Coordinates of C-alpha atoms in Angstrom, one line a residue:
Chain W
M18 CA 16.3 23.1 142.2
A19 CA 14.6 26.6 141.5
G20 CA 11.1 25.7 140.2
A21 CA 10.0 29.3 139.9
G22 CA 8.9 30.3 136.2
G23 CA 8.5 34.2 136.2
G24 CA 9.2 36.8 138.7
G25 CA 12.3 39.2 138.2
C26 CA 14.2 39.8 135.0
P27 CA 17.7 38.5 135.2
A28 CA 20.1 40.3 133.0
G29 CA 20.4 38.4 129.9
G30 CA 18.2 35.7 130.7
N31 CA 15.1 34.4 128.8
D32 CA 12.2 35.4 131.0
F33 CA 9.5 33.2 129.4
Q34 CA 5.8 33.8 130.4
W35 CA 4.2 31.0 128.7
C36 CA 0.4 31.4 127.8
F37 CA -2.3 29.0 126.4
S38 CA -2.9 29.6 122.8
Q39 CA -4.7 26.6 121.1
V40 CA -5.7 23.1 121.8
K41 CA -6.5 20.5 119.0
G42 CA -8.1 17.3 119.3
A43 CA -11.1 15.8 120.8
I44 CA -12.2 16.4 124.4
D45 CA -13.9 13.1 125.2
E46 CA -12.2 10.8 127.6
D47 CA -12.3 7.6 125.4
V48 CA -9.1 8.2 123.3
A49 CA -9.1 5.9 120.2
E50 CA -5.4 4.3 119.6
A51 CA -5.4 5.7 116.4
D52 CA -5.7 9.4 117.3
I53 CA -2.5 9.2 119.5
I54 CA 0.0 11.6 118.3
S55 CA 3.2 9.9 117.7
T56 CA 5.4 12.9 116.1
V57 CA 5.2 16.8 116.2
E58 CA 7.6 19.0 114.1
F59 CA 8.0 22.7 112.9
N60 CA 9.2 23.3 109.4
Y61 CA 12.3 25.5 108.9
S62 CA 10.4 28.8 109.2
G63 CA 7.8 27.8 111.6
D64 CA 5.0 28.7 109.6
L65 CA 3.9 25.0 109.2
L66 CA 3.4 22.6 112.1
A67 CA 3.0 19.0 111.1
T68 CA 1.6 16.2 113.4
G69 CA 1.6 12.3 112.8
D70 CA -0.5 9.5 114.7
K71 CA -0.7 6.1 115.4
G72 CA -3.3 5.8 112.5
G73 CA -0.8 6.9 110.1
R74 CA -2.4 10.2 109.5
V75 CA -0.4 13.4 108.9
V76 CA -2.1 16.8 109.8
I77 CA -0.2 20.1 108.9
F78 CA -1.4 23.3 110.4
Q79 CA -0.1 26.8 109.2
R80 CA 0.2 29.9 111.0
E81 CA -2.2 32.4 110.3
Q82 CA -1.2 35.9 108.8
E83 CA -1.7 38.9 110.7
N84 CA -5.2 40.1 109.9
K85 CA -6.3 43.8 111.3
S86 CA -10.1 42.4 111.1
R87 CA -9.2 39.6 113.4
P88 CA -6.4 40.5 115.6
H89 CA -6.7 37.8 118.0
S90 CA -6.1 35.1 115.4
R91 CA -2.9 36.3 114.8
G92 CA -0.3 33.6 115.1
E93 CA -2.9 30.9 115.3
Y94 CA -2.2 27.7 113.9
N95 CA -5.1 26.3 111.7
V96 CA -5.4 23.3 109.7
Y97 CA -3.6 23.4 106.4
S98 CA -3.7 19.9 105.0
T99 CA -4.3 16.4 106.3
F100 CA -3.6 13.1 104.3
Q101 CA -3.3 9.4 105.1
S102 CA 0.6 8.7 104.9
H103 CA 0.8 5.2 106.0
E104 CA -1.6 2.3 106.0
P105 CA -1.6 -0.9 108.0
E106 CA 0.4 -3.9 106.1
F107 CA 1.1 -7.5 106.8
D108 CA 4.5 -8.8 106.0
Y109 CA 3.4 -12.2 104.8
L110 CA 6.8 -13.8 105.0
K111 CA 7.3 -13.1 108.6
S112 CA 3.7 -13.0 109.5
L113 CA 4.0 -9.6 111.2
E114 CA 1.5 -6.9 111.0
I115 CA 3.5 -3.6 110.0
E116 CA 1.8 -0.7 112.2
E117 CA 0.9 2.5 110.3
K118 CA 2.0 4.5 113.2
I119 CA 4.2 7.3 111.9
N120 CA 7.3 7.5 113.9
K121 CA 8.7 10.6 112.8
I122 CA 8.2 13.5 110.2
R123 CA 11.2 15.7 109.0
W124 CA 10.7 18.9 106.9
L125 CA 12.8 19.5 103.7
P126 CA 14.2 23.0 103.5
Q127 CA 11.7 24.9 101.2
Q128 CA 13.1 25.3 97.8
N129 CA 9.8 26.3 95.7
A130 CA 6.3 27.2 96.4
A131 CA 5.5 23.4 97.5
H132 CA 6.6 21.9 100.6
F133 CA 8.3 18.4 101.2
L134 CA 8.4 16.4 104.2
L135 CA 9.8 12.9 104.9
S136 CA 7.5 10.9 107.2
T137 CA 8.0 7.2 108.2
N138 CA 6.5 4.3 110.0
D139 CA 8.6 1.2 111.1
K140 CA 9.4 0.0 107.6
T141 CA 8.7 2.6 105.1
I142 CA 9.8 6.0 104.4
K143 CA 7.7 8.4 102.1
L144 CA 8.5 11.7 100.6
W145 CA 5.3 14.0 100.5
K146 CA 4.7 16.8 98.6
I147 CA 2.2 19.6 99.9
S148 CA 1.3 22.1 97.1
E149 CA -1.3 24.8 96.8
R150 CA -3.9 25.1 94.0
D151 CA -5.8 28.4 93.7
K152 CA -6.3 28.8 90.2
R153 CA -8.2 26.4 87.6
A154 CA -8.4 26.6 83.9
E155 CA -11.6 26.9 82.4
G156 CA -12.9 27.0 79.0
Y157 CA -11.4 23.8 77.5
N158 CA -12.4 23.0 73.9
L159 CA -12.4 19.2 74.2
K160 CA -14.1 18.8 77.5
D161 CA -17.1 20.2 79.2
E162 CA -16.8 22.2 82.6
D163 CA -17.8 18.9 84.5
G164 CA -15.0 16.9 82.6
R165 CA -17.2 14.9 80.1
L166 CA -15.7 14.6 76.6
R167 CA -17.2 16.8 73.8
D168 CA -18.2 15.4 70.7
P169 CA -15.4 16.6 68.6
F170 CA -17.6 17.2 65.6
R171 CA -19.8 19.6 67.5
V172 CA -16.7 21.8 68.4
T173 CA -17.2 24.7 65.9
A174 CA -15.1 27.3 67.7
L175 CA -11.7 27.3 69.5
R176 CA -11.0 29.3 72.8
V177 CA -8.2 29.7 74.7
P178 CA -8.6 28.4 78.3
I179 CA -8.6 31.0 81.0
L180 CA -7.1 30.7 84.2
K181 CA -9.8 31.8 87.0
P182 CA -9.3 32.0 90.8
M183 CA -10.7 29.1 93.0
D184 CA -11.0 28.3 96.5
L185 CA -7.8 27.5 97.9
M186 CA -7.0 23.6 97.8
V187 CA -4.0 22.0 99.4
E188 CA -2.8 18.8 97.9
A189 CA -0.7 16.2 99.3
S190 CA 0.8 13.4 96.9
P191 CA 3.7 10.9 97.7
R192 CA 6.6 11.8 95.3
R193 CA 8.9 8.9 96.7
I194 CA 8.5 5.8 98.5
F195 CA 11.7 4.3 100.0
A196 CA 10.9 0.8 101.1
N197 CA 12.4 -2.6 102.0
A198 CA 15.6 -1.3 103.5
H199 CA 15.3 -2.1 107.1
T200 CA 14.7 -5.6 108.7
Y201 CA 14.2 -3.8 112.1
H202 CA 12.1 -0.9 113.3
I203 CA 12.9 2.6 112.0
N204 CA 13.2 5.0 114.9
S205 CA 14.9 8.1 113.3
I206 CA 15.1 9.9 110.0
S207 CA 17.4 13.0 109.5
V208 CA 17.8 15.2 106.4
N209 CA 21.1 16.2 105.9
S210 CA 22.5 19.8 105.3
D211 CA 23.1 19.2 101.7
H212 CA 19.5 18.9 101.1
E213 CA 20.0 15.9 98.8
T214 CA 20.4 12.9 101.3
Y215 CA 19.2 11.8 104.3
L216 CA 19.5 8.6 106.8
S217 CA 17.1 6.6 108.4
A218 CA 18.2 4.3 111.2
D219 CA 16.7 1.2 112.8
D220 CA 17.8 -0.7 116.0
L221 CA 20.8 -2.1 114.3
R222 CA 21.6 -0.1 111.1
I223 CA 21.7 3.3 109.5
N224 CA 21.1 3.7 106.0
L225 CA 21.7 6.8 103.7
W226 CA 19.4 7.6 100.8
H227 CA 19.2 10.1 98.0
L228 CA 16.1 11.8 98.0
E229 CA 15.6 11.1 94.4
I230 CA 16.8 7.6 94.2
T231 CA 14.2 5.0 96.0
D232 CA 15.4 1.7 94.9
R233 CA 18.9 2.0 96.6
S234 CA 20.2 3.1 99.8
F235 CA 23.8 2.7 101.5
N236 CA 24.2 0.9 104.7
I237 CA 26.5 3.3 106.9
V238 CA 26.1 1.9 110.2
D239 CA 25.8 -1.8 111.0
I240 CA 26.1 -2.9 114.6
K241 CA 24.7 -6.4 114.3
P242 CA 26.7 -9.0 115.8
A243 CA 27.8 -12.1 113.7
N244 CA 25.9 -14.2 116.7
M245 CA 23.1 -12.3 117.8
E246 CA 23.6 -13.9 121.3
E247 CA 26.5 -11.5 121.4
L248 CA 23.8 -8.4 121.1
T249 CA 24.3 -6.1 123.9
E250 CA 23.1 -2.7 122.7
V251 CA 20.8 -1.0 120.0
I252 CA 20.4 2.2 118.0
T253 CA 18.0 4.1 119.6
A254 CA 18.2 7.6 117.7
A255 CA 20.4 9.2 114.8
E256 CA 20.8 12.7 113.5
F257 CA 22.9 14.4 111.0
H258 CA 24.8 17.4 112.0
P259 CA 22.9 20.5 111.1
H260 CA 25.9 22.2 109.1
Q261 CA 28.4 19.6 108.5
C262 CA 27.0 17.0 106.0
N263 CA 29.7 14.4 106.7
V264 CA 29.0 14.2 110.4
L265 CA 26.2 12.1 112.1
V266 CA 25.6 11.0 115.7
Y267 CA 23.9 8.0 116.9
S268 CA 22.7 7.0 120.5
S269 CA 22.5 3.6 121.8
S270 CA 20.7 1.4 124.5
K271 CA 23.5 1.9 126.9
G272 CA 23.5 5.5 127.2
T273 CA 26.1 6.1 124.9
V274 CA 26.7 8.3 121.6
R275 CA 28.8 7.8 118.9
L276 CA 29.9 10.4 116.2
C277 CA 30.7 9.3 113.0
D278 CA 32.5 11.2 109.9
M279 CA 31.4 9.7 106.6
R280 CA 34.7 11.1 105.4
S281 CA 36.8 8.6 107.1
S282 CA 35.3 5.4 105.6
A283 CA 32.3 4.4 103.5
L284 CA 31.0 2.1 106.6
C285 CA 31.2 4.0 109.6
D286 CA 31.3 1.2 112.1
R287 CA 34.3 2.6 113.9
H288 CA 33.1 5.9 115.5
S289 CA 35.2 9.1 115.3
K290 CA 34.0 10.3 118.8
F291 CA 32.4 8.3 121.6
F292 CA 30.5 10.1 124.2
E293 CA 29.7 8.4 127.4
E294 CA 29.6 9.7 131.0
P295 CA 31.5 7.4 133.3
E296 CA 29.2 5.7 135.9
D297 CA 29.9 5.3 139.7
P298 CA 30.1 1.3 139.5
S299 CA 29.0 1.3 143.3
S300 CA 25.9 2.9 142.3
R301 CA 25.0 0.4 139.7
S302 CA 21.5 -1.4 139.9
F303 CA 19.2 -3.6 137.9
F304 CA 17.7 -0.4 136.6
S305 CA 20.9 1.6 135.8
E306 CA 21.2 0.2 132.1
I307 CA 17.7 0.7 131.4
I308 CA 17.2 4.2 132.6
S309 CA 20.5 5.3 130.9
S310 CA 19.1 4.2 127.4
I311 CA 19.0 7.3 125.4
S312 CA 15.7 8.0 123.6
D313 CA 16.6 11.0 121.8
V314 CA 19.6 12.9 120.6
K315 CA 19.2 16.3 118.8
F316 CA 22.2 18.9 117.8
S317 CA 21.9 22.3 119.1
H318 CA 21.1 24.8 116.2
S319 CA 24.7 26.0 116.5
G320 CA 25.9 22.8 115.8
R321 CA 28.5 22.9 118.8
Y322 CA 26.3 21.0 121.1
M323 CA 24.1 18.1 121.5
M324 CA 21.4 16.9 123.8
T325 CA 20.5 13.4 125.0
R326 CA 17.6 12.5 127.0
D327 CA 17.5 9.3 129.2
Y328 CA 14.8 8.2 131.3
L329 CA 15.3 10.6 134.2
S330 CA 17.6 13.4 132.9
V331 CA 18.5 15.6 129.7
K332 CA 22.3 16.1 129.0
V333 CA 23.9 18.8 127.0
W334 CA 27.3 17.6 125.5
D335 CA 30.0 19.9 124.1
L336 CA 31.1 17.9 120.6
N337 CA 34.7 18.7 121.7
M338 CA 34.4 16.8 125.0
E339 CA 33.6 13.2 125.0
S340 CA 34.2 12.4 128.6
R341 CA 31.2 13.8 130.2
P342 CA 28.2 16.3 129.4
V343 CA 28.5 19.9 130.0
E344 CA 25.2 20.1 131.6
T345 CA 22.9 17.8 133.4
H346 CA 19.2 18.6 134.0
Q347 CA 17.2 16.3 136.2
V348 CA 13.6 15.9 134.8
H349 CA 11.7 14.0 137.2
E350 CA 14.4 12.6 139.5
Y351 CA 11.4 11.8 142.3
L352 CA 10.8 8.7 140.0
R353 CA 14.0 7.1 141.0
S354 CA 12.3 5.7 144.0
K355 CA 9.3 4.4 141.9
L356 CA 11.4 2.6 139.5
C357 CA 10.1 -1.0 140.5
S358 CA 6.4 0.1 139.5
L359 CA 7.6 1.8 136.5
Y360 CA 9.3 -1.2 135.3
E361 CA 5.9 -3.5 136.1
N362 CA 3.9 -1.0 134.0
D363 CA 6.5 -0.6 131.3
C364 CA 6.6 3.1 131.6
I365 CA 10.6 2.7 132.1
F366 CA 10.8 2.0 128.4
D367 CA 8.8 5.1 127.5
K368 CA 10.8 7.2 124.8
F369 CA 10.7 10.9 125.4
E370 CA 12.0 13.3 123.0
C371 CA 13.9 16.8 123.6
C372 CA 14.2 19.9 121.8
W373 CA 16.2 23.1 121.5
N374 CA 14.8 26.6 121.1
G375 CA 15.9 28.6 118.2
S376 CA 18.6 30.4 120.0
D377 CA 20.0 27.3 122.1
S378 CA 19.4 29.1 125.2
A379 CA 16.5 26.8 126.4
I380 CA 15.6 23.2 126.1
M381 CA 12.3 21.3 126.4
T382 CA 11.4 17.8 127.3
G383 CA 8.2 16.1 128.6
S384 CA 7.2 14.0 131.8
Y385 CA 4.0 12.5 133.2
N386 CA 0.8 13.8 134.3
N387 CA 1.0 15.8 131.3
F388 CA 3.7 17.7 132.6
F389 CA 6.7 19.2 130.6
R390 CA 9.9 20.7 131.9
M391 CA 11.8 23.6 130.4
F392 CA 15.3 24.5 131.2
D393 CA 16.8 27.8 130.9
R394 CA 20.4 27.3 130.1
N395 CA 21.7 30.9 130.7
A396 CA 19.8 31.8 133.8
R397 CA 20.1 28.2 135.1
R398 CA 16.3 28.1 136.0
D399 CA 13.9 25.5 135.1
V400 CA 10.1 25.2 135.3
T401 CA 7.5 22.6 135.3
L402 CA 4.2 23.3 133.1
E403 CA 1.1 21.3 132.6
A404 CA -0.8 20.9 129.4
S405 CA -4.4 20.5 130.8
R406 CA -8.0 21.5 129.2
E407 CA -8.4 23.1 132.6
N408 CA -5.9 25.9 132.0
S409 CA -7.0 26.6 128.2
K410 CA -8.7 30.0 128.4
P411 CA -7.2 31.9 125.7
R412 CA -4.0 33.8 126.8
A413 CA -4.0 32.5 130.1
S414 CA -0.7 32.3 131.9
L415 CA 0.7 28.9 132.8
K416 CA 1.2 28.5 136.3
P417 CA 4.5 26.6 137.2
R418 CA 3.7 23.3 138.9
K419 CA 5.4 21.5 141.5
V420 CA 5.7 17.6 142.6
C421 CA 6.2 17.1 146.1
T422 CA 8.5 14.1 147.3
G423 CA 8.2 14.3 151.1
G424 CA 5.4 13.6 153.2
K425 CA 4.2 17.1 153.7
R426 CA 2.5 18.4 150.5
K427 CA 1.9 22.1 150.1
K428 CA -1.3 23.7 148.5
D429 CA -0.9 23.3 144.8
E430 CA 1.6 20.8 145.0
I431 CA 1.0 17.2 143.7
S432 CA 2.6 14.1 145.1
V433 CA 4.2 11.6 143.2
D434 CA 1.7 8.9 144.0
S435 CA -0.9 11.0 142.4
L436 CA 0.7 11.3 139.1
D437 CA -1.1 10.0 136.0
F438 CA 1.5 7.9 134.2
N439 CA -0.8 7.4 131.4
K440 CA -0.9 11.1 130.7
K441 CA 2.8 11.2 129.2
I442 CA 4.2 13.8 127.1
L443 CA 6.6 12.2 124.7
H444 CA 6.8 14.6 122.0
T445 CA 7.3 18.5 122.0
A446 CA 8.5 21.0 119.4
W447 CA 9.7 24.6 119.5
H448 CA 9.3 26.9 116.9
P449 CA 12.6 27.6 115.2
L450 CA 12.6 31.4 115.5
E451 CA 10.1 32.4 117.8
N452 CA 8.6 31.4 121.4
I453 CA 6.1 29.1 120.1
I454 CA 5.8 25.7 121.5
A455 CA 3.6 22.6 120.5
V456 CA 3.0 19.9 123.3
A457 CA 1.4 16.7 122.2
A458 CA -0.5 15.0 125.2
T459 CA -1.7 11.8 124.0
N460 CA -4.4 12.8 121.6
N461 CA -4.2 16.5 122.1
L462 CA -2.1 18.9 120.4
Y463 CA -1.5 22.3 122.7
I464 CA 0.0 25.3 121.3
F465 CA 1.4 27.8 123.7
Q466 CA 3.0 31.2 123.2
D467 CA 5.3 33.4 125.3
K468 CA 3.3 36.6 126.3
I469 CA 5.8 38.9 124.8
N470 CA 5.0 37.6 121.6
Chain T
M27 CA 24.6 20.5 137.1
S28 CA 24.0 17.3 139.0
Q29 CA 20.9 17.2 141.4
K30 CA 21.4 16.3 144.8
Q31 CA 18.5 14.3 146.3
D32 CA 18.0 15.6 149.5
E33 CA 14.2 15.0 149.4
E34 CA 14.7 11.2 148.8
N35 CA 15.0 9.9 152.2
P36 CA 12.9 11.2 155.2
A37 CA 14.9 12.2 158.2
E38 CA 14.7 8.6 160.1
E39 CA 18.6 8.0 159.9
T40 CA 20.3 8.5 163.2
G41 CA 23.3 11.1 163.4
E42 CA 25.8 8.5 162.7
E43 CA 24.3 7.0 159.9
K44 CA 23.5 10.3 158.2
Q45 CA 26.8 10.8 156.6
D46 CA 26.9 7.3 155.3
T47 CA 23.3 7.8 153.7
Q48 CA 24.1 11.2 152.3
E49 CA 27.1 9.5 150.4
K50 CA 24.7 6.8 149.1
E51 CA 22.0 9.1 148.6
G52 CA 22.1 8.3 145.0
I53 CA 22.0 4.7 145.5
L54 CA 19.8 3.9 148.1
P55 CA 16.4 4.7 146.1
E56 CA 17.4 2.5 143.1
R57 CA 18.6 -0.3 145.3
A58 CA 15.6 -0.4 147.2
E59 CA 13.5 -0.6 143.9
E60 CA 15.5 -3.4 142.6
A61 CA 15.2 -5.3 146.1
K62 CA 11.3 -4.9 145.5
L63 CA 11.5 -6.1 142.0
K64 CA 13.5 -9.1 142.7
A65 CA 11.1 -10.2 145.7
K66 CA 8.2 -10.1 143.2
Y67 CA 10.0 -11.8 140.4
P68 CA 12.9 -14.1 141.6
S69 CA 13.3 -15.6 138.3
L70 CA 14.3 -12.2 136.8
G71 CA 17.4 -12.3 134.9
Q72 CA 20.6 -11.0 136.3
K73 CA 21.6 -8.8 133.1
P74 CA 18.5 -6.8 131.8
G75 CA 20.8 -5.5 129.2
G76 CA 21.6 -8.8 128.1
S77 CA 21.1 -10.4 124.4
D78 CA 17.6 -12.2 125.4
F79 CA 16.2 -8.9 126.6
L80 CA 17.3 -7.2 123.3
M81 CA 16.5 -10.0 121.3
K82 CA 12.8 -9.7 122.3
R83 CA 12.9 -6.1 121.7
L84 CA 14.2 -6.6 118.4
Q85 CA 11.7 -9.4 117.1
K86 CA 8.9 -8.1 118.9
G87 CA 7.4 -11.5 118.8
V88 CA 7.9 -15.0 120.2
S89 CA 7.8 -18.2 118.2
I90 CA 5.1 -19.6 120.5
I91 CA 1.7 -20.2 119.0
S92 CA -0.6 -19.3 121.8
Y93 CA -1.5 -16.0 122.6
L94 CA -2.4 -16.8 126.2
L95 CA 1.2 -18.0 126.9
L96 CA 2.4 -14.8 125.4
L97 CA 0.5 -12.6 128.0
E98 CA 2.2 -14.5 130.9
S99 CA 5.6 -14.0 129.5
K100 CA 4.8 -10.5 129.3
G101 CA 4.0 -10.2 133.0
I102 CA 7.2 -11.9 133.9
L103 CA 9.4 -10.1 131.7
G104 CA 7.8 -6.7 131.5
M105 CA 8.3 -6.1 127.7
K106 CA 6.3 -3.6 125.9
S107 CA 4.0 -4.4 123.0
I108 CA 4.9 -7.7 121.8
E109 CA 3.4 -8.7 118.8
Q110 CA 2.5 -12.3 117.9
K111 CA 4.1 -14.1 115.5
Y112 CA 1.9 -16.7 113.5
F113 CA 2.6 -19.5 111.2
D114 CA -0.5 -19.1 108.9
S115 CA -3.0 -16.5 108.2
G116 CA -5.9 -18.5 109.6
D117 CA -4.4 -18.6 112.9
Y118 CA -3.7 -14.8 112.9
N119 CA -7.4 -13.7 111.6
M120 CA -8.9 -16.0 114.4
A121 CA -6.5 -14.4 117.1
K122 CA -7.5 -11.2 115.6
A123 CA -11.1 -12.0 115.8
K124 CA -10.9 -13.0 119.5
M125 CA -8.6 -10.0 120.5
K126 CA -10.8 -7.2 119.1
N127 CA -14.1 -9.0 119.2
K128 CA -14.9 -6.8 116.2
Q129 CA -16.9 -7.9 112.9
L130 CA -15.1 -8.0 109.8
P131 CA -15.9 -5.0 107.7
S132 CA -19.2 -5.2 106.0
T133 CA -19.5 -2.7 103.2
G134 CA -23.2 -1.8 102.6
P135 CA -25.2 -3.1 99.5
D136 CA -24.9 0.1 97.5
K137 CA -21.2 -0.1 97.5
N138 CA -21.2 -3.6 95.9
L139 CA -23.2 -2.0 93.0
V140 CA -20.7 -1.1 90.4
T141 CA -22.1 -0.5 87.1
G142 CA -20.6 -0.4 83.9
D143 CA -20.1 3.3 83.5
H144 CA -19.5 3.9 87.3
I145 CA -15.8 4.5 88.0
P146 CA -15.3 3.6 91.7
T147 CA -13.4 6.5 93.8
P148 CA -11.3 5.9 97.0
Q149 CA -14.6 7.1 98.7
D150 CA -16.9 4.6 97.4
L151 CA -14.6 1.6 98.6
P152 CA -15.2 -0.3 102.0
Q153 CA -13.6 1.1 104.8
R154 CA -10.8 -1.3 106.1
K155 CA -10.1 0.3 109.5
S156 CA -11.5 3.1 111.4
S157 CA -8.0 5.1 111.0
L158 CA -9.0 5.9 107.1
V159 CA -11.3 8.4 108.9
T160 CA -10.0 12.1 109.1
S161 CA -8.1 12.7 112.2
K162 CA -10.0 14.6 115.0
L163 CA -7.0 17.1 115.2
A164 CA -8.3 18.5 111.8
G165 CA -11.8 18.7 113.0

């Protein structure tokens, strides 16, 4: 597999030259559980970048506009707003703690000056409105400037309050709370292309919501068997088609993807399409099913393809062909001979996400040791890069990394046994229009930009 | 674009076995790993994808009262982050105290002094958990 990331300009291929741009978060080795980033998402324009963490907090970064006096800060992301989205709860009926960890954030397309996003933990989805306030009214008649009510008898003259500029204040307020619709843990939310509805998926069910209505949701997929002993697979991810508001897909722990059309019936238990790659029965092992479990499914921006991430690979599927993927990219095949220890330390259950670039010509996913992988679909090249503080000089180019599996380790290579499995990159995001990527490495958020930018 | 795992097996096989190995290249590492696992945990179930496995994943808890038993079973089953189920909140709080070994949040004396015309704001209320502190990403 070709490993080079730079060098030579192939006709029509992306020649990315990724450079360090920014890193956010604390440097100290002792990572508080609450600071672990659990989701990263750009909004539709790419001007806003949202992160959610295990402590239930959301931090939104905004891209700086071009500024002639500070040319280097062009394109930098700085904190725009931060708020506590979810808090820990206790389910008294089941005696279970409900974690405040933000599982997913999804932006709504912008319709007015305010920004809206959906954030969810295991049980509750919330619609947040983020709005700016840069004016303040002064000169009220009935109250003083500090808010104290004036004695009405002392008011001798009337004046018209004037709007005066004030320091920009960004306010986040919860506008809707969609609760009590999931028995099991929510793993996905997806906004529909109709901009009115969205889906939420847990291990066994998918519900359809209207953004305005919080006391009702429709169940559209239910794979819970009548007898729980017959349970063989769970839903791992779900997403709406980017253009066809009646189409959704959901992936399973058995490595299959089902496409459902909401026009065919109200309850989409029967799929319209079933995507599964046939497995060679002679190669089956104890681990086969576990590593085939799909941890993420994402439609391409074009809506023609979708991508699935299982433990060792990323597959691109053509929606018109159910029998097998059109592309398979190995993420870290060298881990196949480490599956025993990865099962013991639970790493085999890690849920990696994947993402497309804006033009669908490249895909990205994370790995261990703070490595992440990028695949250029057109040029058929891939590269391994690392998010590390050691390589964090402004605009420093990222050097491709290589993992060696055999005995002879070349200089600059790292052997499989030296990989740090605690440093996992599960969440990455690609700017919808430009070559800017956000990579979450435990409690730090790295932003890289293409040099040509 | 399937990957051929040329690097998986060091060149230890003889000439005759080489062709055989090349056919099974994709299988050998996984099977070897499976054998390792079964050697360590002979009682491991045959069907890892079976209903028991998934049920535990769904419930994320077992109806055993002792937290110590739960830790033992985690070692054998290899399940990730099982949360304990408790039957009363007293047990729950006891276990939590043992687990995290932290004191119950204590509010300073001034925070308890709420006088008549002082309206408490969210900043005045006692901090329940450290996660109510601002994220370091925003720092």
